[in-house]
PDB file of C-alpha atoms in Angstrom:
ATOM      1  CA  UNK A   1      13.099 -18.249   5.851  1.00 91.00           C
ATOM      2  CA  UNK A   2      13.835 -15.200   8.064  1.00 96.00           C
ATOM      3  CA  UNK A   3      12.211 -12.093   8.499  1.00 97.00           C
ATOM      4  CA  UNK A   4      13.118  -8.700   9.187  1.00 98.00           C
ATOM      5  CA  UNK A   5      10.724  -7.382  12.516  1.00 98.00           C
ATOM      6  CA  UNK A   6      10.334  -3.709  13.136  1.00 98.00           C
ATOM      7  CA  UNK A   7       8.304  -1.430  15.020  1.00 98.00           C
ATOM      8  CA  UNK A   8       7.812   1.868  14.896  1.00 98.00           C
ATOM      9  CA  UNK A   9       5.710   4.106  17.424  1.00 97.00           C
ATOM     10  CA  UNK A  10       3.411   6.842  15.228  1.00 97.00           C
ATOM     11  CA  UNK A  11      -0.051   9.147  16.030  1.00 96.00           C
ATOM     12  CA  UNK A  12      -1.894   6.745  15.480  1.00 96.00           C
ATOM     13  CA  UNK A  13      -0.351   3.394  17.067  1.00 96.00           C
ATOM     14  CA  UNK A  14       2.570   1.509  17.359  1.00 97.00           C
ATOM     15  CA  UNK A  15       3.729   0.096  13.492  1.00 98.00           C
ATOM     16  CA  UNK A  16       4.827  -3.831  12.922  1.00 97.00           C
ATOM     17  CA  UNK A  17       7.055  -4.336   9.655  1.00 98.00           C
ATOM     18  CA  UNK A  18       8.406  -7.299   8.147  1.00 98.00           C
ATOM     19  CA  UNK A  19      11.041  -7.189   5.326  1.00 98.00           C
ATOM     20  CA  UNK A  20      12.248 -10.353   3.574  1.00 97.00           C
ATOM     21  CA  UNK A  21      15.618  -8.904   3.498  1.00 97.00           C
ATOM     22  CA  UNK A  22      14.864  -6.849   0.052  1.00 97.00           C
ATOM     23  CA  UNK A  23      10.684  -6.195  -0.048  1.00 98.00           C
ATOM     24  CA  UNK A  24       8.558  -5.148   2.660  1.00 98.00           C
ATOM     25  CA  UNK A  25       6.625  -8.577   2.986  1.00 97.00           C
ATOM     26  CA  UNK A  26       3.798  -6.534   5.792  1.00 97.00           C
ATOM     27  CA  UNK A  27       2.634  -3.645   7.855  1.00 97.00           C
ATOM     28  CA  UNK A  28       0.887  -3.838  10.516  1.00 96.00           C
ATOM     29  CA  UNK A  29      -0.521  -2.007  13.531  1.00 96.00           C
ATOM     30  CA  UNK A  30       0.590  -4.020  16.964  1.00 95.00           C
ATOM     31  CA  UNK A  31      -2.340  -4.306  17.983  1.00 94.00           C
ATOM     32  CA  UNK A  32      -3.699  -6.713  14.874  1.00 93.00           C
ATOM     33  CA  UNK A  33      -0.251  -8.194  15.410  1.00 93.00           C
ATOM     34  CA  UNK A  34      -1.317 -11.361  15.493  1.00 93.00           C
ATOM     35  CA  UNK A  35      -3.290 -11.121  12.370  1.00 91.00           C
ATOM     36  CA  UNK A  36      -0.158  -9.871  10.541  1.00 94.00           C
ATOM     37  CA  UNK A  37       1.879 -12.690  11.410  1.00 94.00           C
ATOM     38  CA  UNK A  38      -0.931 -15.514  10.812  1.00 93.00           C
ATOM     39  CA  UNK A  39      -1.282 -14.148   7.431  1.00 92.00           C
ATOM     40  CA  UNK A  40       2.924 -14.052   7.251  1.00 95.00           C
ATOM     41  CA  UNK A  41       2.282 -18.129   8.318  1.00 95.00           C
ATOM     42  CA  UNK A  42      -0.420 -18.684   5.461  1.00 93.00           C
ATOM     43  CA  UNK A  43       2.160 -17.026   2.882  1.00 94.00           C
ATOM     44  CA  UNK A  44       5.667 -18.573   4.006  1.00 95.00           C
ATOM     45  CA  UNK A  45       4.878 -21.243   6.256  1.00 94.00           C
ATOM     46  CA  UNK A  46       7.328 -21.506   9.206  1.00 93.00           C
ATOM     47  CA  UNK A  47       9.595 -18.822   9.692  1.00 95.00           C
ATOM     48  CA  UNK A  48      12.445 -17.144  11.866  1.00 96.00           C
ATOM     49  CA  UNK A  49      11.960 -13.146  12.720  1.00 96.00           C
ATOM     50  CA  UNK A  50      14.473 -11.360  14.085  1.00 97.00           C
ATOM     51  CA  UNK A  51      13.893  -7.674  15.300  1.00 97.00           C
ATOM     52  CA  UNK A  52      15.875  -5.278  14.050  1.00 97.00           C
ATOM     53  CA  UNK A  53      15.866  -1.085  13.382  1.00 97.00           C
ATOM     54  CA  UNK A  54      14.831   0.229  10.168  1.00 98.00           C
ATOM     55  CA  UNK A  55      15.632  -2.558   7.824  1.00 98.00           C
ATOM     56  CA  UNK A  56      16.090  -1.497   4.695  1.00 97.00           C
ATOM     57  CA  UNK A  57      15.126   1.734   5.816  1.00 98.00           C
ATOM     58  CA  UNK A  58      11.573   0.962   5.669  1.00 98.00           C
ATOM     59  CA  UNK A  59      11.306   2.603   9.155  1.00 98.00           C
ATOM     60  CA  UNK A  60      12.502   5.858   8.119  1.00 98.00           C
ATOM     61  CA  UNK A  61      10.263   6.257   4.584  1.00 98.00           C
ATOM     62  CA  UNK A  62       7.511   5.279   7.589  1.00 98.00           C
ATOM     63  CA  UNK A  63       8.648   7.876   9.614  1.00 98.00           C
ATOM     64  CA  UNK A  64       8.657  10.069   6.879  1.00 97.00           C
ATOM     65  CA  UNK A  65       4.988   9.645   5.705  1.00 97.00           C
ATOM     66  CA  UNK A  66       3.757  10.597   9.385  1.00 97.00           C
ATOM     67  CA  UNK A  67       6.000  13.857   9.084  1.00 96.00           C
ATOM     68  CA  UNK A  68       4.227  14.878   5.851  1.00 94.00           C
ATOM     69  CA  UNK A  69       6.035  13.798   3.267  1.00 94.00           C
ATOM     70  CA  UNK A  70       3.870  13.130   0.512  1.00 94.00           C
ATOM     71  CA  UNK A  71       6.615  10.823  -1.361  1.00 94.00           C
ATOM     72  CA  UNK A  72       8.344   8.861   0.850  1.00 96.00           C
ATOM     73  CA  UNK A  73       6.294   5.638   0.656  1.00 96.00           C
ATOM     74  CA  UNK A  74       6.487   5.586  -3.067  1.00 93.00           C
ATOM     75  CA  UNK A  75       9.838   3.849  -3.667  1.00 92.00           C
ATOM     76  CA  UNK A  76       9.178   0.927  -1.302  1.00 97.00           C
ATOM     77  CA  UNK A  77       9.880  -1.945  -2.510  1.00 97.00           C
ATOM     78  CA  UNK A  78       6.541  -4.244  -2.141  1.00 97.00           C
ATOM     79  CA  UNK A  79       6.533  -8.535  -2.369  1.00 96.00           C
ATOM     80  CA  UNK A  80       2.312  -8.653  -1.030  1.00 94.00           C
ATOM     81  CA  UNK A  81       1.935 -12.314  -2.292  1.00 93.00           C
ATOM     82  CA  UNK A  82      -1.595 -13.261  -2.764  1.00 94.00           C
ATOM     83  CA  UNK A  83      -4.110 -14.266  -6.031  1.00 96.00           C
ATOM     84  CA  UNK A  84      -3.300 -12.139  -9.128  1.00 97.00           C
ATOM     85  CA  UNK A  85      -6.479 -10.428  -8.855  1.00 97.00           C
ATOM     86  CA  UNK A  86      -5.862  -8.846  -5.067  1.00 97.00           C
ATOM     87  CA  UNK A  87      -2.237  -8.155  -6.563  1.00 96.00           C
ATOM     88  CA  UNK A  88      -3.914  -6.020  -9.081  1.00 97.00           C
ATOM     89  CA  UNK A  89      -6.191  -4.080  -6.690  1.00 97.00           C
ATOM     90  CA  UNK A  90      -3.692  -4.195  -4.665  1.00 97.00           C
ATOM     91  CA  UNK A  91      -0.971  -2.089  -7.132  1.00 95.00           C
ATOM     92  CA  UNK A  92      -3.345  -0.169  -8.772  1.00 97.00           C
ATOM     93  CA  UNK A  93      -3.821   1.308  -5.076  1.00 97.00           C
ATOM     94  CA  UNK A  94      -0.377   2.611  -5.914  1.00 95.00           C
ATOM     95  CA  UNK A  95      -2.034   5.220  -8.186  1.00 95.00           C
ATOM     96  CA  UNK A  96      -4.095   7.510  -6.123  1.00 96.00           C
ATOM     97  CA  UNK A  97      -2.340  10.460  -4.953  1.00 94.00           C
ATOM     98  CA  UNK A  98      -1.997  11.523  -1.714  1.00 94.00           C
ATOM     99  CA  UNK A  99      -4.938  13.701  -0.738  1.00 93.00           C
ATOM    100  CA  UNK A 100      -7.503  12.028  -2.922  1.00 94.00           C
ATOM    101  CA  UNK A 101      -9.826   9.912  -2.080  1.00 95.00           C
ATOM    102  CA  UNK A 102     -11.471   7.165  -4.683  1.00 95.00           C
ATOM    103  CA  UNK A 103     -15.095   4.578  -4.575  1.00 95.00           C
ATOM    104  CA  UNK A 104     -14.925   0.783  -4.532  1.00 95.00           C
ATOM    105  CA  UNK A 105     -16.817   0.410  -7.639  1.00 95.00           C
ATOM    106  CA  UNK A 106     -14.030   3.159  -8.905  1.00 96.00           C
ATOM    107  CA  UNK A 107     -11.622   1.310  -8.261  1.00 97.00           C
ATOM    108  CA  UNK A 108     -12.862  -2.349  -9.971  1.00 97.00           C
ATOM    109  CA  UNK A 109     -13.623  -0.112 -12.721  1.00 97.00           C
ATOM    110  CA  UNK A 110      -9.675   1.155 -12.913  1.00 96.00           C
ATOM    111  CA  UNK A 111      -8.531  -2.199 -13.610  1.00 97.00           C
ATOM    112  CA  UNK A 112     -11.241  -3.495 -15.953  1.00 97.00           C
ATOM    113  CA  UNK A 113     -13.695  -4.921 -13.950  1.00 96.00           C
ATOM    114  CA  UNK A 114     -16.124  -2.875 -12.710  1.00 95.00           C
ATOM    115  CA  UNK A 115     -19.015  -5.278 -12.008  1.00 95.00           C
ATOM    116  CA  UNK A 116     -16.689  -6.649  -9.126  1.00 96.00           C
ATOM    117  CA  UNK A 117     -16.896  -3.899  -6.570  1.00 93.00           C
ATOM    118  CA  UNK A 118     -17.441  -6.285  -3.551  1.00 93.00           C
ATOM    119  CA  UNK A 119     -14.558  -8.598  -4.855  1.00 96.00           C
ATOM    120  CA  UNK A 120     -12.175  -5.312  -4.533  1.00 96.00           C
ATOM    121  CA  UNK A 121     -13.357  -4.274  -0.937  1.00 93.00           C
ATOM    122  CA  UNK A 122     -12.292  -7.947   0.156  1.00 94.00           C
ATOM    123  CA  UNK A 123      -8.786  -7.503  -1.600  1.00 95.00           C
ATOM    124  CA  UNK A 124      -8.527  -4.453  -0.315  1.00 93.00           C
ATOM    125  CA  UNK A 125      -9.498  -5.757   3.277  1.00 91.00           C
ATOM    126  CA  UNK A 126      -6.179  -8.192   3.393  1.00 93.00           C
ATOM    127  CA  UNK A 127      -3.802  -5.897   1.457  1.00 94.00           C
ATOM    128  CA  UNK A 128      -0.343  -6.853   3.906  1.00 95.00           C
ATOM    129  CA  UNK A 129       0.867  -3.971   3.646  1.00 96.00           C
ATOM    130  CA  UNK A 130      -0.924  -1.045   4.328  1.00 93.00           C
ATOM    131  CA  UNK A 131       0.426   2.439   4.174  1.00 96.00           C
ATOM    132  CA  UNK A 132       2.562   1.934   1.396  1.00 97.00           C
ATOM    133  CA  UNK A 133      -0.164   0.474  -0.779  1.00 97.00           C
ATOM    134  CA  UNK A 134      -2.909   3.361   0.786  1.00 97.00           C
ATOM    135  CA  UNK A 135      -6.486   1.319   0.861  1.00 95.00           C
ATOM    136  CA  UNK A 136      -7.459   3.777   3.128  1.00 95.00           C
ATOM    137  CA  UNK A 137      -7.527   6.157   0.426  1.00 95.00           C
ATOM    138  CA  UNK A 138     -10.662   3.695  -1.005  1.00 95.00           C
ATOM    139  CA  UNK A 139     -13.893   4.989   0.368  1.00 93.00           C
ATOM    140  CA  UNK A 140     -17.794   3.770   0.308  1.00 89.00           C
ATOM    141  CA  UNK A 141     -20.022   5.652  -2.247  1.00 84.00           C
ATOM    142  CA  UNK A 142     -21.005   8.942  -1.787  1.00 82.00           C
ATOM    143  CA  UNK A 143     -18.045   9.834  -0.147  1.00 82.00           C
ATOM    144  CA  UNK A 144     -18.841   7.603   2.720  1.00 80.00           C
ATOM    145  CA  UNK A 145     -15.991   5.995   5.158  1.00 85.00           C
ATOM    146  CA  UNK A 146     -16.238   2.530   5.089  1.00 82.00           C
ATOM    147  CA  UNK A 147     -14.316  -0.355   6.301  1.00 79.00           C
ATOM    148  CA  UNK A 148     -10.211  -0.348   7.445  1.00 81.00           C
ATOM    149  CA  UNK A 149      -8.821  -3.326   8.707  1.00 77.00           C
ATOM    150  CA  UNK A 150      -6.867  -1.158  10.988  1.00 83.00           C
ATOM    151  CA  UNK A 151     -10.135   0.465  12.220  1.00 84.00           C
ATOM    152  CA  UNK A 152     -12.012   3.417  10.628  1.00 89.00           C
ATOM    153  CA  UNK A 153     -10.533   5.908  13.389  1.00 92.00           C
ATOM    154  CA  UNK A 154      -7.077   5.367  11.816  1.00 93.00           C
ATOM    155  CA  UNK A 155      -9.056   6.109   8.241  1.00 94.00           C
ATOM    156  CA  UNK A 156      -9.970   9.049   9.383  1.00 93.00           C
ATOM    157  CA  UNK A 157      -6.721  10.146  10.958  1.00 94.00           C
ATOM    158  CA  UNK A 158      -4.443   9.240   7.148  1.00 96.00           C
ATOM    159  CA  UNK A 159      -7.348  10.984   5.490  1.00 96.00           C
ATOM    160  CA  UNK A 160      -6.767  13.780   7.652  1.00 95.00           C
ATOM    161  CA  UNK A 161      -3.235  14.096   7.877  1.00 96.00           C
ATOM    162  CA  UNK A 162      -3.137  13.919   4.028  1.00 96.00           C
ATOM    163  CA  UNK A 163      -5.677  16.874   3.780  1.00 94.00           C
ATOM    164  CA  UNK A 164      -8.719  15.116   2.543  1.00 92.00           C
ATOM    165  CA  UNK A 165     -11.555  17.137   4.490  1.00 73.00           C
ATOM    166  CA  UNK A 166     -14.827  15.731   3.562  1.00 65.00           C
ATOM    167  CA  UNK A 167     -14.558  12.912   5.407  1.00 56.00           C
TER     168      UNK A 167
END
């Protein structure tokens, strides 16, 4: 298997993306590169990397997000892997609109598993395509800013970028 990789500069650090040639299969920050490749290895076994610019136009769409384009990430095709439960959680993230937040408990209820908010949080932390599946929009009870695999300062920046001002 060959994965196409690109690096994208952003206001919150360099972003790495990996594509299988059709769909985005990973997005993480460069300071978590080792984690990203470990998760890809767990998913695909062995693979080769080919560094390319803007695979499938994904890099341009991610850059447009940082320029304020609210819908630029909506139609990026993704391949997440994961369990059926993780996929259910991850796909539900796409329904959280720009500038909105939802609690882990509300997200659990949204997928029909209202008592599974801790499992939802764990699945959220393993989201392989952050930003595109906007896990940064999930917050703790009482609107508290909690957990983000890329770091809380990045989560705060992303929410502020989207106009969420109460966090």
